[in-house]
C-alpha positions as a LaTeX table, in Angstrom:
\begin{tabular}{lrrr}
\hline
Residue & $x$ (\AA) & $y$ (\AA) & $z$ (\AA) \\
\hline
Met1 & 0.05 & 0.01 & $-0.04$ \\
Leu2 & 2.74 & 2.56 & 0.99 \\
Val3 & 4.15 & 1.64 & $-2.17$ \\
Gly4 & 1.51 & 1.95 & $-4.21$ \\
Leu5 & 0.93 & 5.61 & $-2.68$ \\
Gly6 & 4.75 & 7.03 & $-3.41$ \\
Leu7 & 4.01 & 5.87 & $-7.47$ \\
Met8 & 0.69 & 7.82 & $-7.22$ \\
Leu9 & 2.99 & 10.74 & $-5.72$ \\
Ala10 & 5.27 & 10.38 & $-7.98$ \\
Glu11 & 3.09 & 10.26 & $-10.95$ \\
Tyr12 & 1.77 & 13.57 & $-9.55$ \\
Leu13 & 4.89 & 15.40 & $-8.68$ \\
Phe14 & 6.56 & 15.36 & $-11.85$ \\
His15 & 2.74 & 15.99 & $-14.14$ \\
Arg16 & 2.47 & 19.06 & $-11.34$ \\
Leu17 & 6.03 & 20.36 & $-12.01$ \\
Asn18 & 5.62 & 19.82 & $-15.92$ \\
His19 & 2.02 & 22.22 & $-15.52$ \\
Asp20 & 0.27 & 18.70 & $-17.00$ \\
Asp21 & $-3.48$ & 19.07 & $-16.53$ \\
Ser22 & $-3.52$ & 15.39 & $-15.40$ \\
His23 & $-4.60$ & 15.19 & $-11.85$ \\
Asp24 & $-7.21$ & 16.67 & $-10.32$ \\
Val25 & $-6.53$ & 16.94 & $-6.21$ \\
Arg26 & $-10.32$ & 16.66 & $-5.30$ \\
Glu27 & $-11.05$ & 13.72 & $-7.23$ \\
Thr28 & $-7.36$ & 11.93 & $-6.02$ \\
Gly29 & $-8.82$ & 12.56 & $-2.41$ \\
Ala30 & $-12.18$ & 10.47 & $-3.35$ \\
Ser31 & $-10.25$ & 7.97 & $-5.07$ \\
Leu32 & $-7.87$ & 7.01 & $-2.14$ \\
Ala33 & $-10.95$ & 7.74 & 0.57 \\
Ile34 & $-12.78$ & 5.20 & $-1.52$ \\
Ala35 & $-9.74$ & 2.49 & $-1.47$ \\
Leu36 & $-9.66$ & 3.43 & 2.28 \\
Gly37 & $-13.05$ & 2.17 & 1.86 \\
His38 & $-12.44$ & $-1.11$ & 0.05 \\
Lys39 & $-9.60$ & $-2.15$ & 1.88 \\
Leu40 & $-12.18$ & $-2.22$ & 5.01 \\
Thr41 & $-15.16$ & $-4.04$ & 3.29 \\
Ala42 & $-13.09$ & $-6.60$ & 1.61 \\
Ala43 & $-11.16$ & $-7.49$ & 4.67 \\
Ser44 & $-14.59$ & $-8.01$ & 6.76 \\
Thr45 & $-16.37$ & $-10.01$ & 3.94 \\
Ala46 & $-13.35$ & $-12.55$ & 2.70 \\
Gly47 & $-14.69$ & $-14.88$ & 5.00 \\
Ile48 & $-18.23$ & $-14.84$ & 3.67 \\
Ala49 & $-16.83$ & $-15.67$ & $-0.24$ \\
Ala50 & $-14.27$ & $-18.53$ & 1.68 \\
Val51 & $-17.79$ & $-20.71$ & 2.83 \\
Pro52 & $-18.41$ & $-21.28$ & $-0.96$ \\
Val53 & $-14.93$ & $-21.22$ & $-2.26$ \\
Met54 & $-13.96$ & $-23.98$ & 0.15 \\
Ala55 & $-17.19$ & $-26.10$ & $-0.12$ \\
Val56 & $-16.43$ & $-26.28$ & $-3.71$ \\
Tyr57 & $-12.64$ & $-27.99$ & $-2.89$ \\
Arg58 & $-13.54$ & $-30.18$ & $-0.92$ \\
His59 & $-15.64$ & $-31.55$ & $-3.93$ \\
Arg60 & $-12.96$ & $-31.47$ & $-6.41$ \\
Leu61 & $-12.58$ & $-32.85$ & $-9.47$ \\
Phe62 & $-9.31$ & $-33.73$ & $-8.94$ \\
Asp63 & $-5.90$ & $-33.00$ & $-7.24$ \\
Ile64 & $-3.53$ & $-30.71$ & $-9.49$ \\
Pro65 & $-0.52$ & $-30.47$ & $-8.06$ \\
Leu66 & 1.29 & $-27.18$ & $-8.33$ \\
Asn67 & 4.69 & $-28.85$ & $-9.19$ \\
Ser68 & 5.80 & $-27.81$ & $-12.78$ \\
Gly69 & 5.76 & $-24.35$ & $-14.70$ \\
Trp70 & 3.42 & $-25.63$ & $-17.70$ \\
Ile71 & 0.86 & $-26.04$ & $-14.45$ \\
Trp72 & 1.43 & $-23.11$ & $-13.65$ \\
Leu73 & 1.06 & $-21.71$ & $-17.06$ \\
Ala74 & $-2.05$ & $-23.42$ & $-17.04$ \\
Leu75 & $-3.15$ & $-21.91$ & $-13.75$ \\
Phe76 & $-2.51$ & $-18.13$ & $-15.36$ \\
Leu77 & $-4.01$ & $-18.53$ & $-18.82$ \\
Ala78 & $-7.49$ & $-20.33$ & $-17.20$ \\
Val79 & $-7.48$ & $-17.23$ & $-14.60$ \\
Glu80 & $-6.88$ & $-15.00$ & $-16.75$ \\
Phe81 & $-9.95$ & $-16.72$ & $-18.99$ \\
Cys82 & $-12.31$ & $-16.35$ & $-15.43$ \\
Tyr83 & $-10.89$ & $-12.37$ & $-15.45$ \\
Tyr84 & $-11.59$ & $-11.57$ & $-19.27$ \\
Trp85 & $-15.12$ & $-13.10$ & $-18.58$ \\
His86 & $-16.38$ & $-11.68$ & $-14.69$ \\
His87 & $-15.27$ & $-8.56$ & $-16.53$ \\
Val88 & $-17.46$ & $-8.98$ & $-19.16$ \\
Ala89 & $-19.91$ & $-9.45$ & $-16.81$ \\
Met90 & $-19.00$ & $-6.11$ & $-14.66$ \\
His91 & $-20.28$ & $-4.27$ & $-18.07$ \\
Lys92 & $-22.92$ & $-6.40$ & $-19.21$ \\
Val93 & $-24.98$ & $-6.87$ & $-15.72$ \\
Arg94 & $-26.44$ & $-4.06$ & $-14.04$ \\
Trp95 & $-25.66$ & $-6.33$ & $-10.69$ \\
Phe96 & $-21.82$ & $-6.09$ & $-11.24$ \\
Trp97 & $-21.86$ & $-3.12$ & $-12.71$ \\
Ala98 & $-23.02$ & $-1.05$ & $-9.95$ \\
Thr99 & $-19.84$ & $-2.14$ & $-8.02$ \\
His100 & $-17.88$ & $-1.73$ & $-10.85$ \\
Ser101 & $-18.72$ & 1.89 & $-12.13$ \\
Val102 & $-17.17$ & 3.01 & $-9.02$ \\
His103 & $-13.46$ & 2.30 & $-11.06$ \\
His104 & $-14.60$ & 4.05 & $-14.06$ \\
Ser105 & $-16.18$ & 7.15 & $-12.46$ \\
Pro106 & $-12.75$ & 9.14 & $-12.53$ \\
Thr107 & $-12.57$ & 11.91 & $-14.72$ \\
Lys108 & $-8.87$ & 12.31 & $-15.24$ \\
Leu109 & $-7.14$ & 9.03 & $-15.56$ \\
Asn110 & $-3.99$ & 8.32 & $-13.55$ \\
Leu111 & $-2.28$ & 5.84 & $-11.05$ \\
Ser112 & $-5.43$ & 6.92 & $-8.65$ \\
Ala113 & $-8.29$ & 5.91 & $-10.43$ \\
Gly114 & $-6.61$ & 2.53 & $-10.41$ \\
Val115 & $-7.09$ & 1.86 & $-6.47$ \\
Arg116 & $-10.59$ & 3.70 & $-6.99$ \\
Leu117 & $-12.70$ & 0.15 & $-6.89$ \\
Gly118 & $-15.85$ & $-0.20$ & $-5.39$ \\
Trp119 & $-16.93$ & $-1.93$ & $-1.96$ \\
Gly120 & $-18.67$ & $-5.70$ & $-1.44$ \\
Gly121 & $-17.62$ & $-6.88$ & $-4.07$ \\
His122 & $-17.18$ & $-10.26$ & $-2.05$ \\
Leu123 & $-20.70$ & $-9.99$ & $-1.58$ \\
Thr124 & $-21.23$ & $-9.57$ & $-4.63$ \\
Gly125 & $-20.60$ & $-12.95$ & $-5.83$ \\
Gly126 & $-17.45$ & $-12.11$ & $-8.29$ \\
Phe127 & $-16.19$ & $-15.58$ & $-6.80$ \\
Leu128 & $-18.18$ & $-17.35$ & $-8.49$ \\
Phe129 & $-16.53$ & $-16.71$ & $-12.00$ \\
Tyr130 & $-13.53$ & $-18.47$ & $-10.42$ \\
Leu131 & $-15.29$ & $-21.52$ & $-8.67$ \\
Pro132 & $-14.58$ & $-23.52$ & $-11.63$ \\
Leu133 & $-11.02$ & $-23.96$ & $-11.30$ \\
Val134 & $-11.59$ & $-24.73$ & $-7.43$ \\
Ala135 & $-13.47$ & $-27.25$ & $-8.69$ \\
Leu136 & $-11.20$ & $-28.62$ & $-11.49$ \\
Gly137 & $-8.83$ & $-29.48$ & $-8.71$ \\
Phe138 & $-6.58$ & $-25.85$ & $-8.42$ \\
Asn139 & $-6.30$ & $-24.85$ & $-4.88$ \\
Pro140 & $-7.88$ & $-21.70$ & $-3.96$ \\
Ala141 & $-4.57$ & $-19.86$ & $-2.35$ \\
Ala142 & $-3.24$ & $-20.16$ & $-5.70$ \\
Val143 & $-5.79$ & $-19.35$ & $-8.19$ \\
Phe144 & $-6.59$ & $-16.13$ & $-5.81$ \\
Gly145 & $-3.26$ & $-15.79$ & $-5.22$ \\
Met146 & $-3.13$ & $-15.57$ & $-9.14$ \\
Leu147 & $-6.34$ & $-13.30$ & $-9.40$ \\
Ser148 & $-4.47$ & $-10.89$ & $-6.68$ \\
Phe149 & $-1.33$ & $-10.77$ & $-9.52$ \\
Gly150 & $-3.64$ & $-9.76$ & $-11.70$ \\
Leu151 & $-4.71$ & $-6.78$ & $-9.95$ \\
Val152 & $-1.93$ & $-5.54$ & $-8.89$ \\
Tyr153 & $-0.57$ & $-5.31$ & $-12.98$ \\
Gln154 & $-3.27$ & $-3.53$ & $-13.21$ \\
Phe155 & $-2.36$ & $-0.67$ & $-11.18$ \\
Phe156 & 0.03 & $-0.50$ & $-13.51$ \\
Leu157 & $-2.11$ & 0.33 & $-16.54$ \\
His158 & $-3.43$ & 3.53 & $-14.94$ \\
Leu159 & $-0.48$ & 5.61 & $-15.93$ \\
Ala160 & $-1.78$ & 9.01 & $-16.85$ \\
His161 & 0.60 & 9.17 & $-20.00$ \\
Pro162 & 0.99 & 6.07 & $-20.79$ \\
Pro163 & 3.65 & 4.98 & $-22.80$ \\
Arg164 & 4.63 & 3.19 & $-26.31$ \\
Leu165 & 5.82 & $-0.99$ & $-26.01$ \\
Gly166 & 5.96 & $-2.22$ & $-29.44$ \\
Pro167 & 5.45 & $-5.70$ & $-29.92$ \\
Leu168 & 4.08 & $-6.59$ & $-26.47$ \\
Glu169 & 1.38 & $-4.16$ & $-27.13$ \\
Trp170 & 0.23 & $-7.46$ & $-29.18$ \\
Met171 & $-0.10$ & $-9.74$ & $-26.20$ \\
Leu172 & $-0.52$ & $-7.58$ & $-22.88$ \\
Asn173 & $-3.26$ & $-5.57$ & $-22.00$ \\
Thr174 & $-0.95$ & $-2.50$ & $-21.34$ \\
Pro175 & $-1.92$ & 1.59 & $-20.35$ \\
Arg176 & $-2.80$ & 2.42 & $-23.96$ \\
His177 & $-5.13$ & $-0.34$ & $-24.02$ \\
His178 & $-6.48$ & 0.28 & $-20.90$ \\
Gln179 & $-6.59$ & 3.70 & $-21.04$ \\
Val180 & $-9.98$ & 2.79 & $-24.13$ \\
His181 & $-11.06$ & 0.66 & $-21.69$ \\
His182 & $-11.83$ & 3.00 & $-19.59$ \\
Ala183 & $-12.88$ & 5.85 & $-22.23$ \\
Ser184 & $-16.51$ & 6.98 & $-22.38$ \\
Asn185 & $-15.57$ & 7.50 & $-25.97$ \\
Ala186 & $-18.70$ & 5.86 & $-28.46$ \\
Ala187 & $-16.44$ & 3.24 & $-30.17$ \\
Cys188 & $-13.94$ & 2.90 & $-26.90$ \\
Leu189 & $-17.36$ & 1.21 & $-24.38$ \\
Asp190 & $-17.14$ & $-2.59$ & $-23.52$ \\
Lys191 & $-13.67$ & $-3.02$ & $-24.88$ \\
Asn192 & $-10.21$ & $-4.23$ & $-23.48$ \\
Tyr193 & $-11.58$ & $-6.41$ & $-20.82$ \\
Gly194 & $-8.21$ & $-7.98$ & $-20.58$ \\
Ala195 & $-5.81$ & $-8.41$ & $-17.42$ \\
Val196 & $-2.89$ & $-9.33$ & $-17.79$ \\
Leu197 & $-2.97$ & $-10.01$ & $-21.54$ \\
Ile198 & $-4.77$ & $-9.15$ & $-24.29$ \\
Ile199 & $-4.90$ & $-11.73$ & $-26.06$ \\
Tyr200 & $-9.17$ & $-12.99$ & $-24.95$ \\
Asp201 & $-10.67$ & $-9.95$ & $-26.05$ \\
Arg202 & $-9.12$ & $-10.07$ & $-29.27$ \\
Leu203 & $-10.07$ & $-13.30$ & $-29.53$ \\
Phe204 & $-14.14$ & $-13.07$ & $-28.79$ \\
Gly205 & $-13.57$ & $-9.64$ & $-30.76$ \\
Thr206 & $-13.58$ & $-7.12$ & $-28.31$ \\
Phe207 & $-10.58$ & $-5.20$ & $-28.90$ \\
Ala208 & $-9.93$ & $-1.65$ & $-29.90$ \\
Ser209 & $-7.21$ & 0.73 & $-30.16$ \\
Ala210 & $-8.04$ & 4.79 & $-29.21$ \\
Pro211 & $-10.13$ & 6.56 & $-31.94$ \\
Lys212 & $-7.51$ & 8.67 & $-34.15$ \\
Asp213 & $-9.68$ & 11.28 & $-34.88$ \\
Glu214 & $-11.20$ & 12.22 & $-31.51$ \\
Pro215 & $-9.72$ & 12.44 & $-27.38$ \\
Leu216 & $-10.55$ & 10.29 & $-24.83$ \\
Arg217 & $-12.85$ & 11.29 & $-22.62$ \\
Phe218 & $-13.11$ & 9.55 & $-19.08$ \\
Gly219 & $-15.93$ & 9.20 & $-16.61$ \\
Leu220 & $-19.96$ & 7.92 & $-16.68$ \\
Ala221 & $-21.76$ & 8.43 & $-19.27$ \\
Gly222 & $-24.88$ & 10.05 & $-18.46$ \\
Leu223 & $-23.85$ & 10.18 & $-14.57$ \\
Ala224 & $-22.27$ & 13.76 & $-13.60$ \\
Pro225 & $-18.90$ & 13.84 & $-11.18$ \\
Ser226 & $-19.06$ & 13.71 & $-7.68$ \\
Ala227 & $-15.89$ & 14.77 & $-5.27$ \\
Asn228 & $-17.95$ & 12.91 & $-2.61$ \\
Pro229 & $-16.82$ & 9.20 & $-1.62$ \\
Val230 & $-20.04$ & 7.88 & $-0.39$ \\
Asp231 & $-22.08$ & 9.45 & $-3.27$ \\
Ile232 & $-19.02$ & 7.94 & $-5.87$ \\
Val233 & $-19.67$ & 4.30 & $-4.45$ \\
Val234 & $-23.79$ & 4.26 & $-3.80$ \\
Ala235 & $-24.81$ & 6.08 & $-7.12$ \\
Thr236 & $-24.91$ & 3.77 & $-9.62$ \\
Trp237 & $-26.43$ & 1.03 & $-6.70$ \\
Leu238 & $-29.16$ & 3.98 & $-6.31$ \\
Arg239 & $-30.22$ & 4.47 & $-9.43$ \\
Met240 & $-30.44$ & 0.31 & $-9.95$ \\
Phe241 & $-33.04$ & $-0.69$ & $-6.80$ \\
Ser242 & $-34.80$ & 3.03 & $-7.70$ \\
Asp243 & $-35.44$ & 0.94 & $-10.70$ \\
Met244 & $-35.97$ & $-2.07$ & $-10.02$ \\
Leu245 & $-38.84$ & $-0.55$ & $-6.95$ \\
Arg246 & $-40.66$ & 1.04 & $-9.86$ \\
Ala247 & $-40.95$ & $-1.89$ & $-12.00$ \\
Arg248 & $-43.58$ & $-3.83$ & $-12.13$ \\
Gly249 & $-43.72$ & $-7.69$ & $-11.33$ \\
Pro250 & $-41.11$ & $-10.53$ & $-10.51$ \\
Ala251 & $-39.68$ & $-10.76$ & $-13.71$ \\
Ala252 & $-39.31$ & $-6.88$ & $-14.25$ \\
Lys253 & $-37.85$ & $-6.74$ & $-11.31$ \\
Leu254 & $-35.55$ & $-8.71$ & $-11.99$ \\
Arg255 & $-34.48$ & $-7.38$ & $-15.56$ \\
Ala256 & $-33.90$ & $-4.27$ & $-13.54$ \\
Leu257 & $-30.82$ & $-6.14$ & $-12.04$ \\
Leu258 & $-29.82$ & $-8.16$ & $-14.71$ \\
Thr259 & $-29.94$ & $-6.53$ & $-18.39$ \\
Pro260 & $-27.12$ & $-4.10$ & $-19.34$ \\
Pro261 & $-26.87$ & $-0.89$ & $-17.65$ \\
Gly262 & $-28.43$ & 1.74 & $-20.05$ \\
\hline
\end{tabular}
């Protein structure tokens, strides 16, 4: 955590000294407050997610020994695959989007945006996307440890001014690719879902490069920016539940939770 704060401060000071408008102090402050809330809620709810995970692991199909580089490579690719579809769901299903939208709310993309994460993700069921690997026989600590590695990697995807990485950009998710993912331009919506790799986006047709004829815009379409951490965290949840309450009949109420946002 201290390393991340140091890197955020270094990035801010570097761009400040160069008179670059890549940071907003109030927005960064909100991101840090949200990050603290995320840490607290994640720590307090991790045990809830652990119960079904361990129940599935007790009934696993195989015991997969993590005793070779090939097995670790297979696990890495499998976790990347599961994360890709989890990330797709976070954009296509309002129930998941309500939490994930917090991460897309900054109007300035920089390292502080990388720690702006919604609260209570364990409670919304994101861990379900990784249960097939646990059921197959991968140790849960290895599965979620590999997932954590990908999330740490993604912190560095939020650089304010992404470098060009040449041929690596064909295979890896890079800061340039992730800027497209965060952009609210029509050509960028629902693109570049990968964690460490971008190959699944290329395979499933969700890869996009930045449009050449318009600047990238960040923030949530149709929702005014806010510097209040609580407002940012709950805004999309309130809109979703408001729509659900107004909906008539169980089927309509379910659609309000499960249909794509917007």
